[in-house]
Structures are given as structure tokens and as C-alpha cells.
Amino acid sequence: MAKIIINNYKIKNPEELTSLCPFNAIEYKDGKLDINAGCKMCKICVKKGPEGVFEYIESNKIEINKDEWKGIVVYVDHVDGDIHPVTLELIGKAKEMADKINHPVYCLFIGHNIKNSAKELLHYGVDKVFVYDNKELKHFRIEPYTAAFEDFINKNKPSIALVGGTTIGRSLAPRVAARFKTGLTADCTILDVQGNTDLDQIRPAFGGNIMAHIYTPNHRPQFATVRYKIFSAPEKSIDADGEIVFCDMKENKLKSSITVLEIKNKEKVSGIEEAEVIIVAGRAIRKLEDMDMIYKLSDILNAKVAVTRPLIESGWADAKTQIGLSGRTVKPKLIITCGVSGAIQFVAGMNKSDCIIAINKDENAPIFNCAHYGIIGDIYEVIPGLIEKLSNDEVSLDNLVAVSKG
């Protein structure tokens, strides 16, 4: 448990100290300074306040034997054995980190009649696939799935647990982490591991204004969730050298207060996540009718149209087409941003794209920091020019880049 305390609350100029906190967590009442519930543990007051007045302390600090915890486990996100591709992406990242600390890579597969699907995972280079196969696990229900996850951790003690940032993953991961009183960092965009097995977890914070570096040195396992399309999946191998381990649990541990009465399958719609080419409309679009030129360009390139948050708030596009932290994460072969400034919230959702072409009249726009090619100009002049040029030429990525550079 960590907290900030005030050692000397009788100060001549308390207003100077209350202004230290950007969250208004320092209060002056009845001649005393106090820390209220708004404290974010940012430690700005400790660093910038008078020496000795503010102090950051950790009570009940736990010393953990990190050598007892070994392995990186990836939770297998699936529906009836159909594995979500985010699982493969996490396997790729887990293998990369495991090589640095000489740890095995595990998969945790929970469900029913999933044996054949479990064998598929061995082709991606995992060391062991732990399978909990039981009729009570046929449909995702939080209590039995949590119990199975908890059972696996108790028996195998993995140092790191990676979970996909899907609807199921976001429900399951925090519940399991709470069972072990350990930390969980959601929606990580960067993961790495230190030599002492501490997991470096980096994600945008405070509305995307900063990149927070989070680690959990005194607890195990270390939990992180990651969205789809953040990392790359490993190549599928012909060989399958790993091992499948079938795990048993007592039936009473798998009981649930939830009864699944009916499953209604949602119609699958091809979204922007799967698109190979994406055209993004940004704040520079002045009115709804001007979206027509974006759609014309997308038709020529056989692309999907996406938008930034201001256009969603204006009601000009479906929320499913928004890219960014509060939208979707994409990794197409080509993405063209049209009048997008490049706020960190947006960039975090598309900066892994193979080729990024940015169009913006502001030469200092942040989007140019991540773009492979940049066009400085008004989209109302550049896009019609691109449409005219591409309408007369055979369209390919190479000649599009050539047109952009010209």
C-alpha cells in the first residue's frame, strides 16, 4: 500500500503548496495541509515541494522470490475453438521476451472440445499448451473461467500473463489479477522484459498526453492486456514440437450462478481492422458533404474509410470506423491520413502500419513524425489531385507513393 504523507503541515504560505498538485489533491483546512482522495501518486509534490514536507511511503511491501515464478503464459481467446488472431500476436511477443530471460512460453486454453484447436498452437513455437476441457467451460462464464485460470497459476507459477484486449479478455484478466493481488496494465502498446523478469508495460495515459511506463516489481504474476493488431504473429511452422498438457479440476470449482439459455451469433462484418488499405478523414474536413472526396479516393484504391474522434462526435461516421485509443487499432499495408493532426491517441492505433502517407497543411503537425511519406498541403487541393492522377493510371502502392512524392 503506497501513500503520500505530510510531515510538516504548519506552513507560512500554504497556497504555494496547494498549487503544486495538478489534481487539486492538496487541501488547506483549519490551518493544516491535507491530501485528499484526488491524489494520483504522481509524486510531483514530493519532487517540487519543500524538502521533507511531502513524503512517499510504501507500507506492507512484499518481498517476492522471482526465481519461483517462471514462464510467460498467453491466454487463448477463442469462440468454440476458433482462436482469435490476437492470441497469435501475443505468442509472437511472448517468444521474443522469453528469449531474453530464458523462460518457456505457455498457452492457457480453456473451453470444451478444444483438443484439435490446441494442437494448432504448437505450430507457433509454444513450449506447452495447458488445456482445461470440460463441459462446464463450453461457454464463457466468468466464475469457472476465473477458477481455471487461477488453478493454472497456482500449479505452474508463470511470471507473466498476457491476455488479448477483447471483450472476454477485458472481463477475465482483472478478475484473475485481483485473485493474486497483483497489478494489471490494460491496453499496452509496448511490452519488454528486464533481466530480472520485471515486465516493462508502456501505454498512453492521462488522455494520451503522456506514455506511462508501468512495472510490478513486487508481485507475480504480472498481467497485461493488449489490443488486436498491436504486435505481429509468428510464422506458422510445419513442425509442432511442443507439448499439450490436459488439466483436471474439481467439478465444484467450475460451478456458476450464470446459466446460458441461448446463443445468438452476431453477423460478421468486415471492419477497418482487417483492411489492407485505409483512408482516414480528420478534423480538417469542414462539412459532411466533403466526405465525398474521401470516399472517391477510397473507391479508387479499394480502401476502407476511417475517421478520427472529432468526426464521430459530429455524427458524420459510425463509431466502428474510429482509429485510436478510444476506437480501433489497425495495421494495414497502406494508410493515408487526410487532415489528421496526429495526436498520440490516434497514432497509438495505427503507427504499426506498413506504409503511412500523411497529408496536412501544417508542416509541424505531429503526424509527420510517424509518417513514411508526407504531403504538406491543403487536403482540398491535394486529394482532388490524387483522385485525378490515380483515375488515369493503374493503381498500385508504388505509383501511389510516386504520386505522393511528386
Short mmCIF file of C-alpha atoms in Angstrom, two decimals:
data_model
loop_
_atom_site.label_atom_id
_atom_site.label_comp_id
_atom_site.label_asym_id
_atom_site.label_seq_id
_atom_site.Cartn_x
_atom_site.Cartn_y
_atom_site.Cartn_z
CA MET A 1 0.00 0.00 0.00
CA ALA A 2 1.52 3.33 -1.04
CA LYS A 3 0.59 6.79 0.13
CA ILE A 4 1.90 10.33 0.41
CA ILE A 5 2.08 11.89 3.85
CA ILE A 6 2.73 15.45 5.06
CA ASN A 7 5.37 15.67 7.76
CA ASN A 8 5.03 19.38 8.49
CA TYR A 9 1.61 20.87 7.86
CA LYS A 10 2.15 24.28 9.53
CA ILE A 11 3.43 26.31 6.57
CA LYS A 12 3.59 30.08 6.22
CA ASN A 13 2.42 30.13 2.59
CA PRO A 14 0.12 27.11 2.14
CA GLU A 15 -1.27 28.46 -1.16
CA GLU A 16 2.09 27.79 -2.78
CA LEU A 17 1.88 24.14 -1.76
CA THR A 18 -1.75 23.57 -2.74
CA SER A 19 -0.91 24.83 -6.23
CA LEU A 20 1.73 22.12 -6.62
CA CYS A 21 -0.87 19.44 -7.38
CA PRO A 22 -2.45 19.44 -10.87
CA PHE A 23 -5.27 17.26 -9.49
CA ASN A 24 -6.18 19.59 -6.59
CA ALA A 25 -5.39 16.82 -4.13
CA ILE A 26 -3.60 19.12 -1.63
CA GLU A 27 -6.04 20.98 0.61
CA TYR A 28 -5.56 23.61 3.32
CA LYS A 29 -8.20 23.31 6.06
CA ASP A 30 -8.29 24.58 9.62
CA GLY A 31 -4.68 25.68 9.44
CA LYS A 32 -3.47 22.30 8.22
CA LEU A 33 -2.43 20.81 4.90
CA ASP A 34 -4.03 17.52 3.90
CA ILE A 35 -4.00 15.05 1.00
CA ASN A 36 -7.46 14.17 -0.30
CA ALA A 37 -8.77 11.26 -2.38
CA GLY A 38 -7.82 13.02 -5.62
CA CYS A 39 -4.17 12.02 -5.16
CA LYS A 40 -2.83 10.11 -8.21
CA MET A 41 0.51 9.16 -6.60
CA CYS A 42 2.33 11.14 -9.30
CA LYS A 43 4.80 12.39 -6.62
CA ILE A 44 5.03 15.90 -8.11
CA CYS A 45 4.61 17.36 -4.62
CA VAL A 46 7.47 15.20 -3.32
CA LYS A 47 9.77 16.32 -6.13
CA LYS A 48 8.84 20.00 -6.29
CA GLY A 49 7.73 20.76 -2.74
CA PRO A 50 9.96 21.91 0.13
CA GLU A 51 12.34 19.22 1.26
CA GLY A 52 10.87 16.92 3.89
CA VAL A 53 7.32 18.26 3.77
CA PHE A 54 5.87 15.65 1.43
CA GLU A 55 6.96 12.01 1.70
CA TYR A 56 6.06 8.98 -0.40
CA ILE A 57 5.96 5.78 1.64
CA GLU A 58 5.16 2.16 0.90
CA SER A 59 3.72 0.08 3.71
CA ASN A 60 3.43 -3.71 3.77
CA LYS A 61 5.90 -4.01 0.91
CA ILE A 62 6.03 -7.62 -0.25
CA GLU A 63 9.32 -9.31 -0.99
CA ILE A 64 8.83 -11.96 -3.64
CA ASN A 65 11.17 -14.72 -4.78
CA LYS A 66 11.15 -14.12 -8.52
CA ASP A 67 13.03 -17.37 -9.16
CA GLU A 68 9.91 -19.29 -8.13
CA TRP A 69 7.97 -17.75 -11.00
CA LYS A 70 9.00 -18.91 -14.45
CA GLY A 71 7.36 -18.74 -17.85
CA ILE A 72 5.22 -16.43 -19.97
CA VAL A 73 1.64 -17.59 -20.47
CA VAL A 74 -0.72 -16.40 -23.21
CA TYR A 75 -4.43 -16.81 -22.61
CA VAL A 76 -6.06 -18.33 -25.69
CA ASP A 77 -9.02 -16.15 -26.67
CA HIS A 78 -11.50 -18.19 -28.72
CA VAL A 79 -15.12 -18.92 -29.51
CA ASP A 80 -15.93 -22.63 -29.76
CA GLY A 81 -12.29 -23.41 -30.51
CA ASP A 82 -11.96 -20.74 -33.20
CA ILE A 83 -8.86 -18.90 -31.96
CA HIS A 84 -8.83 -15.10 -32.10
CA PRO A 85 -5.74 -13.83 -34.01
CA VAL A 86 -4.75 -11.59 -31.08
CA THR A 87 -3.65 -14.82 -29.37
CA LEU A 88 -1.09 -15.49 -32.10
CA GLU A 89 0.20 -11.93 -31.90
CA LEU A 90 0.72 -12.34 -28.15
CA ILE A 91 2.54 -15.63 -28.72
CA GLY A 92 4.96 -13.76 -31.00
CA LYS A 93 5.65 -11.12 -28.34
CA ALA A 94 5.90 -13.76 -25.60
CA LYS A 95 8.52 -15.71 -27.58
CA GLU A 96 10.52 -12.53 -28.14
CA MET A 97 10.56 -11.70 -24.42
CA ALA A 98 11.09 -15.30 -23.31
CA ASP A 99 14.30 -15.48 -25.35
CA LYS A 100 15.72 -12.61 -23.30
CA ILE A 101 15.17 -14.28 -19.92
CA ASN A 102 15.37 -17.95 -20.95
CA HIS A 103 11.78 -18.70 -19.93
CA PRO A 104 9.32 -21.12 -21.56
CA VAL A 105 6.22 -19.90 -23.40
CA TYR A 106 2.88 -21.40 -22.40
CA CYS A 107 -0.65 -21.15 -23.72
CA LEU A 108 -3.68 -21.49 -21.47
CA PHE A 109 -6.66 -22.91 -23.39
CA ILE A 110 -9.99 -23.06 -21.53
CA GLY A 111 -13.12 -24.47 -23.16
CA HIS A 112 -14.82 -27.66 -24.32
CA ASN A 113 -13.93 -29.97 -27.22
CA ILE A 114 -10.85 -27.90 -27.98
CA LYS A 115 -8.20 -30.64 -28.33
CA ASN A 116 -7.74 -30.22 -32.10
CA SER A 117 -7.52 -26.44 -31.82
CA ALA A 118 -4.91 -26.81 -29.09
CA LYS A 119 -2.70 -28.82 -31.45
CA GLU A 120 -2.69 -25.90 -33.89
CA LEU A 121 -0.97 -23.69 -31.32
CA LEU A 122 2.07 -25.97 -31.25
CA HIS A 123 2.88 -24.86 -34.81
CA TYR A 124 3.63 -21.36 -33.50
CA GLY A 125 6.53 -22.37 -31.28
CA VAL A 126 4.98 -22.56 -27.81
CA ASP A 127 6.54 -24.96 -25.33
CA LYS A 128 3.35 -26.19 -23.68
CA VAL A 129 -0.39 -25.76 -24.16
CA PHE A 130 -2.30 -26.27 -20.92
CA VAL A 131 -5.85 -27.36 -21.72
CA TYR A 132 -8.84 -27.18 -19.38
CA ASP A 133 -11.51 -29.10 -21.29
CA ASN A 134 -14.82 -29.51 -19.51
CA LYS A 135 -18.48 -29.28 -20.45
CA GLU A 136 -18.88 -26.56 -17.80
CA LEU A 137 -16.40 -24.48 -19.80
CA LYS A 138 -18.22 -24.71 -23.14
CA HIS A 139 -19.48 -21.12 -22.92
CA PHE A 140 -17.57 -18.26 -21.36
CA ARG A 141 -18.82 -17.66 -17.84
CA ILE A 142 -16.67 -15.57 -15.58
CA GLU A 143 -16.64 -17.75 -12.43
CA PRO A 144 -15.46 -21.10 -13.90
CA TYR A 145 -13.03 -19.44 -16.33
CA THR A 146 -11.51 -17.46 -13.48
CA ALA A 147 -11.26 -20.61 -11.38
CA ALA A 148 -9.46 -22.46 -14.20
CA PHE A 149 -7.05 -19.57 -14.75
CA GLU A 150 -6.38 -19.37 -11.01
CA ASP A 151 -5.78 -23.12 -10.84
CA PHE A 152 -3.25 -22.91 -13.66
CA ILE A 153 -1.31 -20.10 -11.99
CA ASN A 154 -1.24 -21.84 -8.61
CA LYS A 155 0.15 -25.02 -10.16
CA ASN A 156 2.60 -23.52 -12.70
CA LYS A 157 3.58 -20.08 -11.36
CA PRO A 158 4.13 -18.12 -14.60
CA SER A 159 5.99 -14.84 -14.19
CA ILE A 160 3.99 -13.01 -16.88
CA ALA A 161 0.42 -13.44 -18.16
CA LEU A 162 -0.65 -11.85 -21.46
CA VAL A 163 -4.32 -11.53 -22.37
CA GLY A 164 -5.92 -10.13 -25.51
CA GLY A 165 -7.79 -6.86 -25.12
CA THR A 166 -11.05 -8.39 -26.32
CA THR A 167 -14.44 -8.33 -24.62
CA ILE A 168 -13.66 -11.62 -22.89
CA GLY A 169 -10.07 -10.72 -22.08
CA ARG A 170 -11.02 -7.42 -20.50
CA SER A 171 -13.52 -9.22 -18.29
CA LEU A 172 -11.29 -12.14 -17.31
CA ALA A 173 -7.85 -10.57 -16.77
CA PRO A 174 -8.74 -8.09 -13.99
CA ARG A 175 -10.69 -10.72 -12.08
CA VAL A 176 -7.79 -13.17 -12.11
CA ALA A 177 -5.28 -10.44 -11.27
CA ALA A 178 -7.40 -9.48 -8.25
CA ARG A 179 -7.26 -13.07 -7.00
CA PHE A 180 -3.48 -12.78 -6.76
CA LYS A 181 -3.47 -9.16 -5.54
CA THR A 182 -1.18 -8.26 -8.41
CA GLY A 183 -1.07 -5.45 -10.95
CA LEU A 184 -2.72 -5.34 -14.37
CA THR A 185 -1.90 -2.85 -17.11
CA ALA A 186 -4.61 -2.59 -19.76
CA ASP A 187 -4.18 -1.80 -23.45
CA CYS A 188 -0.37 -1.85 -23.52
CA THR A 189 1.20 -0.61 -26.74
CA ILE A 190 4.78 -1.63 -25.87
CA LEU A 191 5.98 -4.63 -23.86
CA ASP A 192 9.50 -5.61 -22.90
CA VAL A 193 11.15 -7.57 -20.11
CA GLN A 194 14.13 -6.82 -17.90
CA GLY A 195 16.84 -9.29 -16.97
CA ASN A 196 15.28 -9.79 -13.53
CA THR A 197 11.96 -10.79 -15.24
CA ASP A 198 10.19 -7.49 -14.41
CA LEU A 199 7.76 -6.68 -17.21
CA ASP A 200 8.03 -3.23 -18.82
CA GLN A 201 4.50 -2.15 -19.66
CA ILE A 202 4.06 1.05 -21.64
CA ARG A 203 0.75 2.62 -22.56
CA PRO A 204 -0.69 6.10 -23.15
CA ALA A 205 -2.11 7.71 -20.01
CA PHE A 206 -3.92 10.88 -18.91
CA GLY A 207 -5.95 11.01 -22.10
CA GLY A 208 -2.96 10.10 -24.23
CA ASN A 209 -0.89 13.12 -23.18
CA ILE A 210 1.93 11.01 -21.77
CA MET A 211 3.33 7.50 -22.22
CA ALA A 212 3.23 5.75 -18.84
CA HIS A 213 5.95 3.19 -18.04
CA ILE A 214 4.48 0.72 -15.56
CA TYR A 215 6.07 -2.24 -13.85
CA THR A 216 5.19 -4.55 -10.97
CA PRO A 217 8.45 -5.45 -9.22
CA ASN A 218 6.98 -6.84 -6.00
CA HIS A 219 4.15 -9.04 -7.26
CA ARG A 220 3.70 -12.06 -9.50
CA PRO A 221 2.32 -12.89 -11.94
CA GLN A 222 2.45 -9.68 -13.96
CA PHE A 223 -0.70 -9.15 -16.03
CA ALA A 224 -1.08 -7.11 -19.22
CA THR A 225 -3.78 -6.87 -21.84
CA VAL A 226 -3.01 -5.92 -25.44
CA ARG A 227 -5.31 -4.98 -28.28
CA TYR A 228 -5.52 -6.79 -31.57
CA LYS A 229 -3.12 -5.54 -34.29
CA ILE A 230 -0.50 -4.15 -31.88
CA PHE A 231 2.07 -6.93 -32.36
CA SER A 232 2.91 -9.32 -35.21
CA ALA A 233 2.06 -13.02 -35.20
CA PRO A 234 4.92 -15.50 -35.74
CA GLU A 235 5.13 -17.57 -38.90
CA LYS A 236 3.33 -20.89 -38.70
CA SER A 237 5.78 -23.79 -38.71
CA ILE A 238 5.31 -27.24 -40.18
CA ASP A 239 6.83 -28.72 -37.03
CA ALA A 240 4.93 -28.96 -33.76
CA ASP A 241 7.49 -29.75 -31.08
CA GLY A 242 5.62 -28.53 -28.00
CA GLU A 243 3.52 -30.48 -25.53
CA ILE A 244 -0.19 -30.49 -24.73
CA VAL A 245 -0.98 -30.86 -21.03
CA PHE A 246 -4.55 -31.73 -20.05
CA CYS A 247 -5.51 -30.32 -16.67
CA ASP A 248 -8.19 -31.52 -14.26
CA MET A 249 -10.17 -29.59 -11.69
CA LYS A 250 -12.79 -30.47 -9.14
CA GLU A 251 -16.28 -30.09 -10.61
CA ASN A 252 -17.49 -27.92 -7.74
CA LYS A 253 -14.86 -25.31 -8.69
CA LEU A 254 -16.48 -24.90 -12.11
CA LYS A 255 -19.99 -24.13 -10.92
CA SER A 256 -21.52 -20.84 -11.97
CA SER A 257 -24.52 -18.76 -11.00
CA ILE A 258 -24.90 -17.91 -14.69
CA THR A 259 -26.96 -20.15 -16.97
CA VAL A 260 -26.56 -19.78 -20.74
CA LEU A 261 -30.04 -20.12 -22.22
CA GLU A 262 -29.35 -19.24 -25.85
CA ILE A 263 -26.52 -18.11 -28.10
CA LYS A 264 -27.32 -15.62 -30.86
CA ASN A 265 -24.47 -15.31 -33.31
CA LYS A 266 -23.71 -11.82 -34.48
CA GLU A 267 -23.42 -11.28 -38.20
CA LYS A 268 -19.76 -10.92 -39.11
CA VAL A 269 -18.94 -7.58 -40.68
CA SER A 270 -15.66 -6.75 -42.33
CA GLY A 271 -14.26 -3.87 -40.28
CA ILE A 272 -11.34 -1.50 -40.65
CA GLU A 273 -9.13 -3.83 -38.59
CA GLU A 274 -8.89 -6.28 -41.48
CA ALA A 275 -8.44 -3.71 -44.26
CA GLU A 276 -5.19 -3.66 -46.26
CA VAL A 277 -5.69 -0.04 -47.35
CA ILE A 278 -7.31 2.68 -45.22
CA ILE A 279 -8.10 6.34 -45.92
CA VAL A 280 -8.53 8.40 -42.74
CA ALA A 281 -10.53 11.62 -42.61
CA GLY A 282 -9.52 14.06 -39.88
CA ARG A 283 -10.59 17.32 -38.31
CA ALA A 284 -9.69 19.26 -41.48
CA ILE A 285 -12.92 18.03 -43.13
CA ARG A 286 -15.14 21.11 -42.94
CA LYS A 287 -18.57 19.63 -43.57
CA LEU A 288 -20.25 16.28 -44.08
CA GLU A 289 -20.57 16.71 -47.86
CA ASP A 290 -16.78 16.97 -48.12
CA MET A 291 -16.51 13.31 -47.10
CA ASP A 292 -17.44 12.52 -50.72
CA MET A 293 -13.87 13.14 -51.89
CA ILE A 294 -12.59 10.74 -49.20
CA TYR A 295 -14.98 8.04 -50.44
CA LYS A 296 -13.97 8.67 -54.07
CA LEU A 297 -10.32 8.16 -53.18
CA SER A 298 -11.18 5.03 -51.22
CA ASP A 299 -13.12 3.60 -54.17
CA ILE A 300 -10.13 4.04 -56.48
CA LEU A 301 -7.81 2.32 -54.01
CA ASN A 302 -10.35 -0.31 -52.91
CA ALA A 303 -9.83 1.01 -49.39
CA LYS A 304 -11.83 1.30 -46.20
CA VAL A 305 -12.66 4.76 -44.83
CA ALA A 306 -11.83 5.56 -41.21
CA VAL A 307 -12.08 8.74 -39.16
CA THR A 308 -10.75 10.47 -36.06
CA ARG A 309 -12.74 11.26 -32.96
CA PRO A 310 -13.97 14.79 -33.89
CA LEU A 311 -15.87 13.37 -36.86
CA ILE A 312 -17.52 10.74 -34.66
CA GLU A 313 -18.59 13.47 -32.25
CA SER A 314 -20.03 15.42 -35.18
CA GLY A 315 -22.11 12.39 -36.12
CA TRP A 316 -20.52 12.08 -39.56
CA ALA A 317 -19.38 8.46 -39.28
CA ASP A 318 -20.00 5.20 -37.45
CA ALA A 319 -18.03 4.80 -34.21
CA LYS A 320 -16.73 1.47 -35.52
CA THR A 321 -14.64 3.40 -38.05
CA GLN A 322 -12.74 5.45 -35.47
CA ILE A 323 -9.00 4.79 -35.12
CA GLY A 324 -7.22 5.40 -31.82
CA LEU A 325 -7.25 4.56 -28.13
CA SER A 326 -10.99 5.10 -27.87
CA GLY A 327 -11.55 3.41 -31.24
CA ARG A 328 -9.93 0.60 -33.23
CA THR A 329 -6.32 -0.44 -33.73
CA VAL A 330 -5.26 -1.12 -37.33
CA LYS A 331 -2.17 -2.35 -39.13
CA PRO A 332 -2.84 -2.10 -42.89
CA LYS A 333 -0.32 -2.27 -45.73
CA LEU A 334 -1.15 1.35 -46.56
CA ILE A 335 -2.85 4.11 -44.62
CA ILE A 336 -3.40 7.67 -45.89
CA THR A 337 -4.31 10.28 -43.30
CA CYS A 338 -6.14 13.33 -44.62
CA GLY A 339 -6.03 16.39 -42.40
CA VAL A 340 -5.18 14.39 -39.27
CA SER A 341 -3.03 16.26 -36.74
CA GLY A 342 -1.53 13.11 -35.22
CA ALA A 343 -2.43 13.23 -31.54
CA ILE A 344 -0.88 10.40 -29.56
CA GLN A 345 -4.32 8.84 -29.01
CA PHE A 346 -4.70 8.43 -32.76
CA VAL A 347 -1.11 7.43 -33.53
CA ALA A 348 -1.21 4.63 -30.95
CA GLY A 349 -3.94 3.00 -33.03
CA MET A 350 -2.14 2.99 -36.41
CA ASN A 351 1.63 3.51 -36.08
CA LYS A 352 2.41 -0.14 -36.86
CA SER A 353 1.07 0.23 -40.43
CA ASP A 354 3.45 -0.88 -43.20
CA CYS A 355 3.27 2.43 -45.09
CA ILE A 356 1.90 5.71 -43.73
CA ILE A 357 1.22 8.67 -46.03
CA ALA A 358 0.17 11.88 -44.28
CA ILE A 359 -1.48 14.92 -45.86
CA ASN A 360 -1.58 18.07 -43.75
CA LYS A 361 -1.06 21.76 -44.44
CA ASP A 362 0.76 22.24 -41.13
CA GLU A 363 4.37 21.22 -41.68
CA ASN A 364 4.82 20.88 -37.90
CA ALA A 365 1.87 18.51 -37.43
CA PRO A 366 2.83 15.55 -35.17
CA ILE A 367 1.52 13.08 -37.76
CA PHE A 368 4.67 13.67 -39.83
CA ASN A 369 6.76 12.17 -37.00
CA CYS A 370 5.34 8.72 -37.71
CA ALA A 371 4.64 9.04 -41.46
CA HIS A 372 6.85 7.36 -44.02
CA TYR A 373 5.81 9.93 -46.65
CA GLY A 374 4.39 13.39 -46.06
CA ILE A 375 2.49 15.82 -48.27
CA ILE A 376 2.38 19.39 -46.95
CA GLY A 377 -0.72 20.95 -48.43
CA ASP A 378 -4.45 21.57 -48.12
CA ILE A 379 -6.45 18.34 -48.45
CA TYR A 380 -8.98 20.25 -50.59
CA GLU A 381 -6.24 20.67 -53.18
CA VAL A 382 -4.19 17.52 -52.69
CA ILE A 383 -6.95 14.89 -52.61
CA PRO A 384 -8.69 16.02 -55.85
CA GLY A 385 -5.25 15.99 -57.46
CA LEU A 386 -4.61 12.44 -56.26
CA ILE A 387 -8.04 11.33 -57.48
CA GLU A 388 -7.41 12.79 -60.93
CA LYS A 389 -3.93 11.28 -61.21
CA LEU A 390 -4.92 7.84 -59.92
CA SER A 391 -8.04 7.75 -62.08
CA ASN A 392 -5.85 7.91 -65.16
CA ASP A 393 -3.15 5.48 -64.01
CA GLU A 394 -3.01 1.88 -62.99
CA VAL A 395 -3.25 1.95 -59.22
CA SER A 396 -0.54 0.31 -57.12
CA LEU A 397 1.22 1.11 -53.88
CA ASP A 398 4.40 2.00 -55.77
CA ASN A 399 2.82 4.51 -58.12
CA LEU A 400 0.74 5.98 -55.28
CA VAL A 401 3.94 6.66 -53.36
CA ALA A 402 5.45 8.13 -56.51
CA VAL A 403 2.44 10.41 -56.97
CA SER A 404 2.66 11.44 -53.30
CA LYS A 405 6.35 12.27 -53.56
CA GLY A 406 5.72 14.24 -56.71
#
